[in-house]
Amino acid sequence: MATTSTTPAPLLHSTVLDWYEAHARDLPWRTPDASPWAVMVSEFMLQQTPVKRVLPVYEAWLERWPTPADLAADAPGEAVRMWGRLGYPRRALRLHGAATAITTTHGGEVPDDHAALLALPGVGEYTAAAVASFAFRRRHVVLDTNVRRVFARAVTGVEYPAQATTAAERRTATTLLPETAETAATWAVGVMELGALVCTARSPECGVCPLKRHCAWQLAGRPPYEGPARRGQTYEGTDRQVRGKLLAVLREAHGEVPQARLDEVWPEPVQRARALDGLVADGLVEPVAQGVYRLPR
């Protein structure tokens, strides 16, 4: 049985904020001179991808395209090429689409309004809230996987949150959001950092957690997860792996690629064809002629 925390919100705030001030990682998108565009790029890249893999691509990306207009002026295929092996390459196309909209609709400046951010191509509720909060210090609920896990354990008393965000989670997050915008923005990133570094999914370091004396899950004896089976992410042998191999050939070619070259990367023809068809449907690959492909232009 879950035990909901009764710790006052101000105590949770001060505890997490003090911990964050002492333990926050020094990341380039958190520096005072990081532009809103830099924050947006980081948020796209960090979805389902660890920081250590993002950092080199992030730095190369901003060196090549320091503003949305710079990216919008280049071909979408170049965004896919630069994305490299970060995974989920549709994010590159979505970021290119957002850059184009920012350039044409917002004069090249990332909008500071949540609704305007949400209206950009490829920007969902989380990204809009994160950019508004982290780049413009606005007061928004920012719910990513790390934040949801911290709230599930510390507040709700369960080991893991539901697989999809629930209305109850949003109510909890809204109730806990500090009143002042500046504090709310720091709280959002502080809870996220706590989930990333301490309250991790597989091996939470409860002994060093600043919330250990207030955590409902810890106080209940850390009861094991009793919800539906959690889906594991597999990669080997999946269509996703085949798609990655096909895209790697196209990224390295810097031009058109014949079907025969793509056929070399995966022996099973039905799965290979399915993966290639998926890349074409997603706009990540363009057929040029019968049996000839390239990155989109």
Coordinates of C-alpha atoms in Angstrom, one line a residue:
M1 CA 0.0 0.0 0.0
A2 CA 1.4 3.4 -1.1
T3 CA 1.9 6.0 1.6
T4 CA 1.5 9.6 0.4
S5 CA 4.0 12.1 1.8
T6 CA 2.7 14.8 4.1
T7 CA 5.9 16.8 4.0
P8 CA 5.1 20.5 3.5
A9 CA 5.9 21.7 0.0
P10 CA 8.2 24.6 1.2
L11 CA 10.4 22.0 3.0
L12 CA 10.6 19.9 -0.1
H13 CA 11.5 23.0 -2.1
S14 CA 14.3 24.2 0.1
T15 CA 15.8 20.7 0.5
V16 CA 15.9 20.1 -3.3
L17 CA 17.1 23.6 -4.1
D18 CA 19.9 23.4 -1.6
W19 CA 21.0 20.1 -2.9
Y20 CA 20.9 21.3 -6.5
E21 CA 23.0 24.4 -5.7
A22 CA 25.7 22.1 -4.3
H23 CA 25.5 19.2 -6.8
A24 CA 24.3 20.5 -10.2
R25 CA 26.3 19.4 -13.1
D26 CA 28.1 22.0 -15.1
L27 CA 26.4 21.7 -18.5
P28 CA 26.7 24.1 -21.4
W29 CA 22.9 24.7 -21.8
R30 CA 22.7 25.8 -18.1
T31 CA 25.3 28.6 -18.3
P32 CA 24.0 32.2 -18.1
D33 CA 25.0 32.9 -21.7
A34 CA 23.2 29.9 -23.1
S35 CA 20.7 31.2 -25.7
P36 CA 17.1 30.1 -25.8
W37 CA 18.0 28.3 -29.0
A38 CA 20.8 26.4 -27.3
V39 CA 18.3 25.4 -24.6
M40 CA 15.9 24.2 -27.2
V41 CA 18.5 22.2 -29.0
S42 CA 19.5 20.5 -25.8
E43 CA 15.9 19.6 -25.0
F44 CA 15.4 17.9 -28.4
M45 CA 18.7 16.0 -28.0
L46 CA 18.2 14.9 -24.4
Q47 CA 14.9 13.1 -25.1
Q48 CA 15.7 9.4 -24.4
T49 CA 19.4 10.1 -24.8
P50 CA 22.1 10.4 -22.0
V51 CA 24.0 13.6 -21.5
K52 CA 27.4 12.1 -22.3
R53 CA 26.2 11.1 -25.7
V54 CA 24.5 14.4 -26.3
L55 CA 27.4 16.7 -25.4
P56 CA 29.7 16.3 -28.5
V57 CA 26.8 16.5 -30.9
Y58 CA 25.3 19.5 -29.1
E59 CA 28.5 21.4 -29.3
A60 CA 29.1 20.6 -33.0
W61 CA 25.5 21.4 -33.8
L62 CA 25.7 24.9 -32.3
E63 CA 29.0 25.6 -33.8
R64 CA 27.5 24.9 -37.2
W65 CA 24.0 26.4 -36.6
P66 CA 24.3 28.9 -33.8
T67 CA 20.8 30.3 -34.5
P68 CA 17.5 28.9 -35.8
A69 CA 18.0 30.8 -39.1
D70 CA 21.3 29.1 -39.7
L71 CA 19.7 25.7 -39.4
A72 CA 16.6 26.7 -41.4
A73 CA 18.8 27.8 -44.3
D74 CA 20.4 24.4 -44.6
A75 CA 18.8 21.2 -45.9
P76 CA 16.9 19.0 -43.5
G77 CA 19.1 16.1 -44.6
E78 CA 22.1 18.0 -43.1
A79 CA 20.3 18.0 -39.8
V80 CA 19.8 14.2 -40.0
R81 CA 23.5 13.9 -41.0
M82 CA 24.7 16.0 -38.1
W83 CA 22.4 14.1 -35.7
G84 CA 24.7 11.1 -36.1
R85 CA 24.1 8.2 -33.8
L86 CA 22.0 10.0 -31.2
G87 CA 19.1 7.8 -32.1
Y88 CA 15.5 8.6 -32.9
P89 CA 16.6 10.7 -35.8
R90 CA 13.1 12.1 -36.5
R91 CA 14.0 14.5 -33.7
A92 CA 16.5 16.1 -36.2
L93 CA 13.8 16.7 -38.7
R94 CA 11.5 18.1 -36.0
L95 CA 14.2 20.5 -34.8
H96 CA 14.8 21.6 -38.4
G97 CA 11.0 22.2 -38.7
A98 CA 10.9 24.2 -35.5
A99 CA 13.9 26.3 -36.6
T100 CA 12.1 27.0 -39.9
A101 CA 9.0 28.1 -38.2
I102 CA 11.0 30.3 -35.7
T103 CA 12.7 32.0 -38.6
T104 CA 9.6 32.6 -40.7
T105 CA 7.1 33.3 -37.9
H106 CA 9.1 34.7 -35.0
G107 CA 11.8 36.7 -36.7
G108 CA 14.5 34.1 -35.9
E109 CA 14.0 34.4 -32.1
V110 CA 12.8 31.5 -30.0
P111 CA 9.4 32.6 -28.6
D112 CA 9.2 33.0 -24.8
D113 CA 5.5 32.2 -24.6
H114 CA 4.4 28.6 -23.8
A115 CA 1.6 28.6 -26.3
A116 CA 3.8 29.9 -29.1
L117 CA 6.4 27.3 -28.3
L118 CA 3.8 24.6 -28.3
A119 CA 2.6 25.7 -31.7
L120 CA 6.0 25.1 -33.2
P121 CA 6.4 21.9 -35.3
G122 CA 7.8 19.0 -33.3
V123 CA 7.4 20.7 -29.9
G124 CA 5.2 18.9 -27.5
E125 CA 4.0 19.8 -24.0
Y126 CA 7.2 18.8 -22.2
T127 CA 9.6 20.6 -24.6
A128 CA 7.4 23.8 -24.6
A129 CA 7.4 23.8 -20.8
A130 CA 11.1 23.0 -20.5
V131 CA 12.2 25.8 -22.9
A132 CA 9.8 28.3 -21.3
S133 CA 11.1 27.4 -17.9
F134 CA 14.8 26.9 -18.5
A135 CA 15.4 29.5 -21.1
F136 CA 13.0 32.2 -20.0
R137 CA 12.6 31.4 -16.3
R138 CA 8.8 31.0 -16.6
R139 CA 6.6 29.1 -14.1
H140 CA 5.6 25.8 -15.7
V141 CA 5.2 22.2 -14.7
V142 CA 8.0 20.3 -16.4
L143 CA 7.4 16.6 -16.2
D144 CA 10.0 14.3 -17.7
T145 CA 10.8 10.7 -16.7
N146 CA 13.2 11.7 -14.0
V147 CA 10.8 14.2 -12.4
R148 CA 7.9 11.7 -12.5
R149 CA 10.0 9.1 -10.8
V150 CA 11.1 11.5 -8.0
F151 CA 7.5 12.5 -7.4
A152 CA 6.3 8.9 -7.5
R153 CA 8.7 7.8 -4.8
A154 CA 9.1 10.9 -2.6
V155 CA 5.4 12.0 -2.7
T156 CA 3.2 9.1 -3.8
G157 CA 5.2 6.3 -2.1
V158 CA 5.5 4.0 -5.1
E159 CA 8.7 2.8 -6.8
Y160 CA 7.8 3.8 -10.3
P161 CA 5.2 6.1 -11.9
A162 CA 2.6 4.9 -14.4
Q163 CA 3.9 4.2 -17.9
A164 CA 2.0 7.2 -19.2
T165 CA 1.6 10.5 -17.4
T166 CA -1.6 10.6 -15.4
A167 CA -3.9 13.5 -14.3
A168 CA -3.0 12.7 -10.7
E169 CA 0.7 13.2 -11.5
R170 CA 0.0 16.6 -13.1
R171 CA -2.1 17.6 -10.1
T172 CA 0.8 16.6 -7.8
A173 CA 3.3 18.5 -9.9
T174 CA 1.1 21.6 -10.0
T175 CA 0.5 21.6 -6.3
L176 CA 4.2 21.4 -5.6
L177 CA 5.2 24.1 -8.1
P178 CA 6.7 27.1 -6.2
E179 CA 4.8 30.4 -6.6
T180 CA 7.6 32.6 -7.9
A181 CA 8.7 32.0 -11.5
E182 CA 12.4 32.0 -10.8
T183 CA 12.1 29.5 -7.9
A184 CA 9.8 27.4 -10.0
A185 CA 12.3 27.2 -12.9
T186 CA 15.1 26.2 -10.6
W187 CA 12.9 23.7 -8.8
A188 CA 12.0 22.1 -12.2
V189 CA 15.6 21.5 -13.1
G190 CA 16.6 20.6 -9.6
V191 CA 14.1 17.8 -9.3
M192 CA 15.1 16.6 -12.8
E193 CA 18.8 16.5 -11.7
L194 CA 17.9 14.6 -8.6
G195 CA 16.2 12.0 -10.6
A196 CA 19.1 11.8 -13.1
L197 CA 21.9 11.5 -10.5
V198 CA 20.4 10.0 -7.3
C199 CA 16.8 8.8 -7.6
T200 CA 17.7 6.7 -10.6
A201 CA 15.5 4.0 -12.1
R202 CA 17.5 0.9 -11.4
S203 CA 19.9 1.7 -8.5
P204 CA 18.6 4.7 -6.5
E205 CA 21.2 6.0 -4.0
C206 CA 18.7 6.5 -1.2
G207 CA 21.5 6.8 1.4
V208 CA 22.7 10.1 -0.1
C209 CA 19.4 11.4 -1.2
P210 CA 18.5 14.8 0.3
L211 CA 14.9 13.7 0.5
K212 CA 15.5 10.4 2.4
R213 CA 13.9 11.7 5.6
H214 CA 10.8 12.9 3.7
C215 CA 10.5 10.3 1.0
A216 CA 7.2 8.4 1.2
W217 CA 8.6 5.3 -0.5
Q218 CA 11.6 5.2 1.8
L219 CA 9.5 5.6 4.9
A220 CA 7.2 2.8 3.7
G221 CA 10.2 0.4 3.5
R222 CA 10.7 0.8 -0.2
P223 CA 7.9 -1.5 -1.3
P224 CA 8.5 -3.2 -4.7
Y225 CA 6.7 -2.1 -7.8
E226 CA 3.3 -3.8 -8.2
G227 CA 2.0 -2.2 -11.5
P228 CA 1.9 -3.7 -15.0
A229 CA 5.2 -5.1 -16.4
R230 CA 7.5 -2.3 -17.4
R231 CA 8.5 -2.4 -21.0
G232 CA 12.3 -2.9 -21.6
Q233 CA 13.9 -1.2 -24.6
T234 CA 15.5 -3.7 -26.9
Y235 CA 17.7 -2.8 -29.9
E236 CA 19.6 -5.7 -31.3
G237 CA 17.8 -7.2 -34.3
T238 CA 15.0 -4.6 -34.3
D239 CA 13.8 -2.5 -37.2
R240 CA 15.3 0.4 -35.3
Q241 CA 18.7 -1.1 -35.5
V242 CA 18.3 -1.7 -39.3
R243 CA 17.1 1.9 -39.7
G244 CA 20.2 3.1 -37.9
K245 CA 22.5 1.1 -40.2
L246 CA 20.7 2.3 -43.4
L247 CA 20.9 5.9 -42.2
A248 CA 24.6 5.5 -41.3
V249 CA 25.4 4.7 -45.0
L250 CA 23.4 7.7 -46.2
R251 CA 25.0 10.1 -43.7
E252 CA 28.5 9.0 -44.7
A253 CA 27.8 9.1 -48.5
H254 CA 27.2 12.9 -48.8
G255 CA 25.2 12.1 -52.0
E256 CA 23.0 9.5 -53.6
V257 CA 23.3 5.9 -52.6
P258 CA 22.3 2.9 -54.8
Q259 CA 20.0 0.2 -53.4
A260 CA 22.9 -2.4 -53.7
R261 CA 24.9 -0.4 -51.1
L262 CA 22.0 -0.4 -48.7
D263 CA 21.4 -4.1 -49.2
E264 CA 24.9 -4.8 -47.8
V265 CA 24.0 -3.5 -44.3
W266 CA 21.4 -6.1 -43.3
P267 CA 21.0 -9.7 -44.6
E268 CA 17.3 -10.2 -44.1
P269 CA 15.5 -8.6 -47.1
V270 CA 12.0 -8.3 -45.8
Q271 CA 13.0 -6.5 -42.6
R272 CA 15.5 -4.3 -44.5
A273 CA 12.8 -3.2 -47.0
R274 CA 10.4 -2.5 -44.2
A275 CA 13.0 -0.4 -42.4
L276 CA 13.8 1.5 -45.6
D277 CA 10.1 2.1 -46.3
G278 CA 9.7 3.5 -42.8
L279 CA 12.6 5.9 -43.2
V280 CA 11.1 7.1 -46.5
A281 CA 7.6 7.5 -44.8
D282 CA 9.1 9.5 -42.0
G283 CA 10.9 11.9 -44.4
L284 CA 14.3 10.8 -43.3
V285 CA 15.2 9.4 -46.7
E286 CA 14.3 10.5 -50.2
P287 CA 14.0 8.2 -53.2
V288 CA 15.7 9.9 -56.1
A289 CA 15.1 7.3 -58.8
Q290 CA 14.3 3.6 -58.9
G291 CA 16.8 2.0 -56.4
V292 CA 18.6 5.3 -55.6
Y293 CA 18.2 7.2 -52.2
R294 CA 19.6 10.2 -50.4
L295 CA 19.0 12.3 -47.3
P296 CA 16.2 14.9 -47.7
R297 CA 16.9 18.2 -49.3

